[in-house]
Tab-separated table of C-alpha atoms in Angstrom:
chain	number	residue	atom	x	y	z
A	1114	MET	CA	-17.827	65.275	25.974
A	1115	SER	CA	-21.566	65.795	26.219
A	1116	THR	CA	-23.690	63.069	27.766
A	1117	ASN	CA	-24.990	60.339	25.494
A	1118	ALA	CA	-22.504	61.427	22.796
A	1119	ILE	CA	-21.576	57.866	21.870
A	1120	THR	CA	-24.038	56.170	19.528
A	1121	VAL	CA	-21.860	53.318	18.222
A	1122	VAL	CA	-19.418	50.922	19.892
A	1123	LEU	CA	-17.017	48.872	17.757
A	1124	PHE	CA	-15.591	45.806	19.505
A	1125	ASP	CA	-12.413	44.068	18.435
A	1126	VAL	CA	-12.919	40.306	18.106
A	1127	GLY	CA	-9.670	38.433	18.844
A	1128	GLY	CA	-8.435	39.542	22.257
A	1129	VAL	CA	-11.735	41.155	23.303
A	1130	ILE	CA	-14.826	39.131	22.313
A	1131	ILE	CA	-12.795	35.961	21.757
A	1132	ARG	CA	-10.017	35.092	24.192
A	1133	ALA	CA	-6.747	34.879	22.288
A	1134	ALA	CA	-3.054	34.371	22.973
A	1135	HIS	CA	-0.360	34.106	20.304
A	1136	ARG	CA	1.838	32.315	22.817
A	1137	ILE	CA	-0.350	29.202	22.522
A	1138	THR	CA	0.551	28.832	18.851
A	1139	GLU	CA	4.200	29.576	19.564
A	1140	VAL	CA	4.405	26.807	22.187
A	1141	ILE	CA	2.813	24.289	19.811
A	1142	LEU	CA	5.343	25.186	17.115
A	1143	GLU	CA	8.231	24.905	19.565
A	1144	ASP	CA	6.976	21.449	20.572
A	1145	LEU	CA	7.122	20.530	16.868
A	1146	GLY	CA	10.809	21.473	16.751
A	1147	ILE	CA	10.590	25.104	15.605
A	1148	THR	CA	13.010	27.464	17.329
A	1149	PRO	CA	11.516	30.053	19.706
A	1150	GLU	CA	12.653	32.761	17.284
A	1151	GLY	CA	10.896	31.054	14.394
A	1152	ALA	CA	7.747	30.508	16.440
A	1153	ARG	CA	7.593	34.209	17.336
A	1154	ARG	CA	7.742	35.078	13.631
A	1155	PHE	CA	4.530	33.182	12.894
A	1156	PHE	CA	2.291	36.223	13.408
A	1157	ALA	CA	4.849	38.987	12.843
A	1158	ASN	CA	5.716	38.936	9.146
A	1159	GLU	CA	4.568	40.363	5.831
A	1160	HIS	CA	2.852	37.158	4.687
A	1161	TYR	CA	0.608	37.012	7.770
A	1162	ALA	CA	-0.367	40.628	7.079
A	1163	ALA	CA	-1.062	39.785	3.421
A	1164	PHE	CA	-3.165	36.791	4.507
A	1165	SER	CA	-5.129	39.067	6.830
A	1166	ARG	CA	-5.784	41.472	3.943
A	1167	GLY	CA	-7.054	38.655	1.747
A	1168	GLU	CA	-4.188	39.123	-0.694
A	1169	ILE	CA	-2.924	35.526	-0.683
A	1170	SER	CA	-4.697	32.172	-0.536
A	1171	VAL	CA	-4.653	29.753	2.369
A	1172	MET	CA	-2.257	27.491	0.473
A	1173	GLN	CA	0.073	30.389	-0.363
A	1174	PHE	CA	0.058	31.460	3.255
A	1175	HIS	CA	0.924	27.963	4.462
A	1176	GLU	CA	3.806	27.660	2.019
A	1177	ASN	CA	5.205	31.102	2.769
A	1178	ILE	CA	4.892	30.878	6.539
A	1179	VAL	CA	6.736	27.569	6.650
A	1180	LYS	CA	9.401	28.286	4.059
A	1181	PHE	CA	10.305	31.872	4.867
A	1182	HIS	CA	9.423	32.494	8.503
A	1183	ILE	CA	9.129	29.712	11.032
A	1184	THR	CA	11.758	27.195	9.877
A	1185	PRO	CA	15.553	27.485	10.034
A	1186	ALA	CA	17.758	28.331	7.075
A	1187	ASP	CA	18.193	24.668	6.160
A	1188	TYR	CA	14.484	24.388	5.391
A	1189	ASP	CA	14.951	22.176	2.326
A	1190	THR	CA	16.597	19.416	4.411
A	1191	LEU	CA	13.815	19.336	7.020
A	1192	PRO	CA	10.466	17.537	6.939
A	1193	ARG	CA	7.797	20.017	5.942
A	1194	LEU	CA	5.093	21.050	8.363
A	1195	ASP	CA	1.936	19.981	6.549
A	1196	TYR	CA	-1.048	22.250	6.003
A	1197	GLN	CA	-3.253	20.699	8.681
A	1198	THR	CA	-0.531	20.831	11.337
A	1199	VAL	CA	0.155	24.521	10.714
A	1200	ARG	CA	-3.515	25.401	10.619
A	1201	GLN	CA	-4.243	23.604	13.883
A	1202	ALA	CA	-1.337	25.402	15.547
A	1203	HIS	CA	-2.666	28.728	14.271
A	1204	ASP	CA	-6.281	28.131	15.288
A	1205	ALA	CA	-5.340	27.144	18.831
A	1206	HIS	CA	-4.535	30.769	19.729
A	1207	LEU	CA	-8.277	31.525	19.718
A	1208	TYR	CA	-9.415	29.521	22.706
A	1209	GLY	CA	-12.717	30.742	24.160
A	1210	ILE	CA	-15.444	33.344	24.445
A	1211	ASN	CA	-15.301	36.274	26.857
A	1212	GLU	CA	-18.806	35.963	28.261
A	1213	ALA	CA	-18.420	39.169	30.278
A	1214	ILE	CA	-17.923	41.115	27.055
A	1215	LEU	CA	-21.046	39.557	25.556
A	1216	SER	CA	-23.060	40.722	28.562
A	1217	ARG	CA	-21.748	44.297	28.111
A	1218	MET	CA	-22.634	44.158	24.417
A	1219	GLU	CA	-26.171	43.046	25.275
A	1220	ALA	CA	-26.499	45.859	27.818
A	1221	LEU	CA	-25.320	48.414	25.264
A	1222	THR	CA	-27.855	47.175	22.732
A	1223	ALA	CA	-30.593	47.403	25.373
A	1224	ALA	CA	-29.501	51.020	25.971
A	1225	ASN	CA	-30.033	51.767	22.243
A	1226	ILE	CA	-26.331	51.892	21.444
A	1227	SER	CA	-25.396	50.297	18.100
A	1228	VAL	CA	-22.883	47.490	18.620
A	1229	HIS	CA	-20.664	46.189	15.816
A	1230	ALA	CA	-17.474	44.124	15.496
A	1231	ILE	CA	-14.238	44.913	13.671
A	1232	THR	CA	-11.343	42.511	13.323
A	1233	ASP	CA	-7.979	41.975	11.682
A	1234	THR	CA	-8.525	38.385	10.614
A	1235	ASN	CA	-7.986	35.827	7.878
A	1236	PRO	CA	-9.947	32.868	6.443
A	1237	TRP	CA	-8.551	30.425	9.030
A	1238	GLN	CA	-9.283	32.765	11.897
A	1239	THR	CA	-12.772	33.567	10.621
A	1240	ARG	CA	-13.661	29.877	10.410
A	1241	ARG	CA	-12.344	29.402	13.943
A	1242	GLU	CA	-14.406	32.407	15.076
A	1243	CYS	CA	-17.554	30.911	13.526
A	1244	ALA	CA	-16.899	27.608	15.316
A	1245	LEU	CA	-16.731	29.448	18.639
A	1246	ILE	CA	-19.521	32.011	18.264
A	1247	ASP	CA	-22.204	33.297	15.923
A	1248	LEU	CA	-21.304	36.975	16.033
A	1249	GLN	CA	-24.392	37.993	14.095
A	1250	ARG	CA	-26.478	37.079	17.153
A	1251	HIS	CA	-24.669	39.742	19.176
A	1252	VAL	CA	-23.747	42.581	16.802
A	1253	GLY	CA	-25.092	44.444	13.817
A	1254	LEU	CA	-22.190	44.484	11.359
A	1255	VAL	CA	-18.922	42.541	11.312
A	1256	PHE	CA	-16.007	44.237	9.525
A	1257	ARG	CA	-13.302	41.693	8.635
A	1258	SER	CA	-9.909	42.716	7.248
A	1259	HIS	CA	-9.581	39.872	4.748
A	1260	GLU	CA	-12.945	40.801	3.243
A	1261	LEU	CA	-12.241	44.557	3.171
A	1262	HIS	CA	-8.578	44.122	2.107
A	1263	GLY	CA	-7.126	46.356	4.803
A	1264	LEU	CA	-5.943	46.247	8.410
A	1265	LYS	CA	-7.292	48.552	11.091
A	1266	ARG	CA	-3.950	50.304	11.447
A	1267	GLU	CA	-3.751	51.081	7.719
A	1268	ARG	CA	-5.004	54.205	6.025
A	1269	GLY	CA	-8.476	53.729	4.597
A	1270	MET	CA	-9.756	50.833	6.710
A	1271	LEU	CA	-11.288	52.713	9.642
A	1272	GLU	CA	-12.334	55.496	7.279
A	1273	HIS	CA	-14.295	52.935	5.252
A	1274	VAL	CA	-15.913	51.542	8.385
A	1275	LEU	CA	-16.963	55.014	9.540
A	1276	GLU	CA	-18.435	55.686	6.107
A	1277	GLN	CA	-20.407	52.449	6.257
A	1278	LEU	CA	-21.681	53.358	9.717
A	1279	GLY	CA	-22.650	56.850	8.548
A	1280	GLU	CA	-21.622	58.313	11.861
A	1281	ASP	CA	-19.395	61.130	13.074
A	1282	PRO	CA	-16.094	59.641	14.371
A	1283	ALA	CA	-16.537	61.470	17.673
A	1284	ARG	CA	-19.681	59.439	18.326
A	1285	VAL	CA	-17.993	56.068	17.711
A	1286	LEU	CA	-16.104	54.232	20.464
A	1287	LEU	CA	-13.478	51.647	19.473
A	1288	VAL	CA	-12.726	48.961	22.065
A	1289	ASP	CA	-9.511	47.263	20.934
A	1290	ALA	CA	-6.662	45.274	22.494
A	1291	ASP	CA	-3.986	46.669	20.147
A	1292	LEU	CA	-2.457	50.057	20.980
A	1293	VAL	CA	-1.516	50.688	17.332
A	1294	ASN	CA	-5.164	50.367	16.320
A	1295	ILE	CA	-6.173	52.599	19.215
A	1296	ALA	CA	-3.703	55.276	18.107
A	1297	ARG	CA	-4.998	55.137	14.538
A	1298	ALA	CA	-8.600	55.565	15.706
A	1299	ASP	CA	-7.595	58.442	17.966
A	1300	ARG	CA	-5.998	60.262	15.020
A	1301	LEU	CA	-9.305	59.974	13.167
A	1302	GLY	CA	-11.173	61.609	16.032
A	1303	MET	CA	-12.865	58.449	17.291
A	1304	GLN	CA	-13.394	57.738	20.971
A	1305	ILE	CA	-11.086	54.975	22.188
A	1306	HIS	CA	-10.626	52.380	24.904
A	1307	HIS	CA	-7.564	50.133	25.070
A	1308	TYR	CA	-9.009	46.859	26.319
A	1309	THR	CA	-7.089	45.014	29.016
A	1310	ASN	CA	-9.858	43.697	31.274
A	1311	VAL	CA	-13.573	44.023	31.934
A	1312	ARG	CA	-13.145	46.199	35.048
A	1313	THR	CA	-11.409	48.991	33.142
A	1314	LEU	CA	-13.920	48.650	30.302
A	1315	ASP	CA	-16.765	49.111	32.773
A	1316	ARG	CA	-15.155	52.296	34.054
A	1317	ALA	CA	-14.754	53.562	30.497
A	1318	LEU	CA	-18.375	52.810	29.616
A	1319	ALA	CA	-19.512	54.631	32.744
A	1320	THR	CA	-17.334	57.605	31.797
A	1321	TYR	CA	-18.994	57.732	28.391
A	1322	VAL	CA	-22.407	57.637	30.132
A	1323	LEU	CA	-23.271	54.431	28.325
A	1324	LEU	CA	-23.656	52.004	31.215
A	1325	ARG	CA	-23.831	52.560	34.964
């Protein structure tokens, strides 16, 4: 790669900019009497994906997640988990801001690198995000799955983002915590970094001659 090739960095939100852990939600659900198996299904099911694409409403998501995924087969004989209880359990998995990432984003902007955010999210998660941070103070554009009706791993989503950016994929770096998203970006010819911690991100940014 030639020096200064990267002109745009796309940061994932949940798991990179915002500290996140699905296990927090799972523990809350288990404390409410949901089986560990049911709790693990909260995020891994077709209705959560549909919610993240903006295909179903918040009320439809609540009904579907309780009835079909996180409760046992004898659902109709059990007290229902009300909307507010389920939403609070969901929102708890986003629990803080990664200040070190914000400082890297500021340094990139100071180095004339365009910084944007891209996230697989839903209306609940977006409202939680806004309660934690005003992303528009730190990035140019924010690409949200429920507004664009597609997940990062799905055909068309990253292509749309690249079109909106008006940039060659080889000059765009995706920093993401999900290996599936990383693989999808790699297939499109984007530069990639699988985020695990700030130390490895710093090494990657130095490799791309962005920050030293």
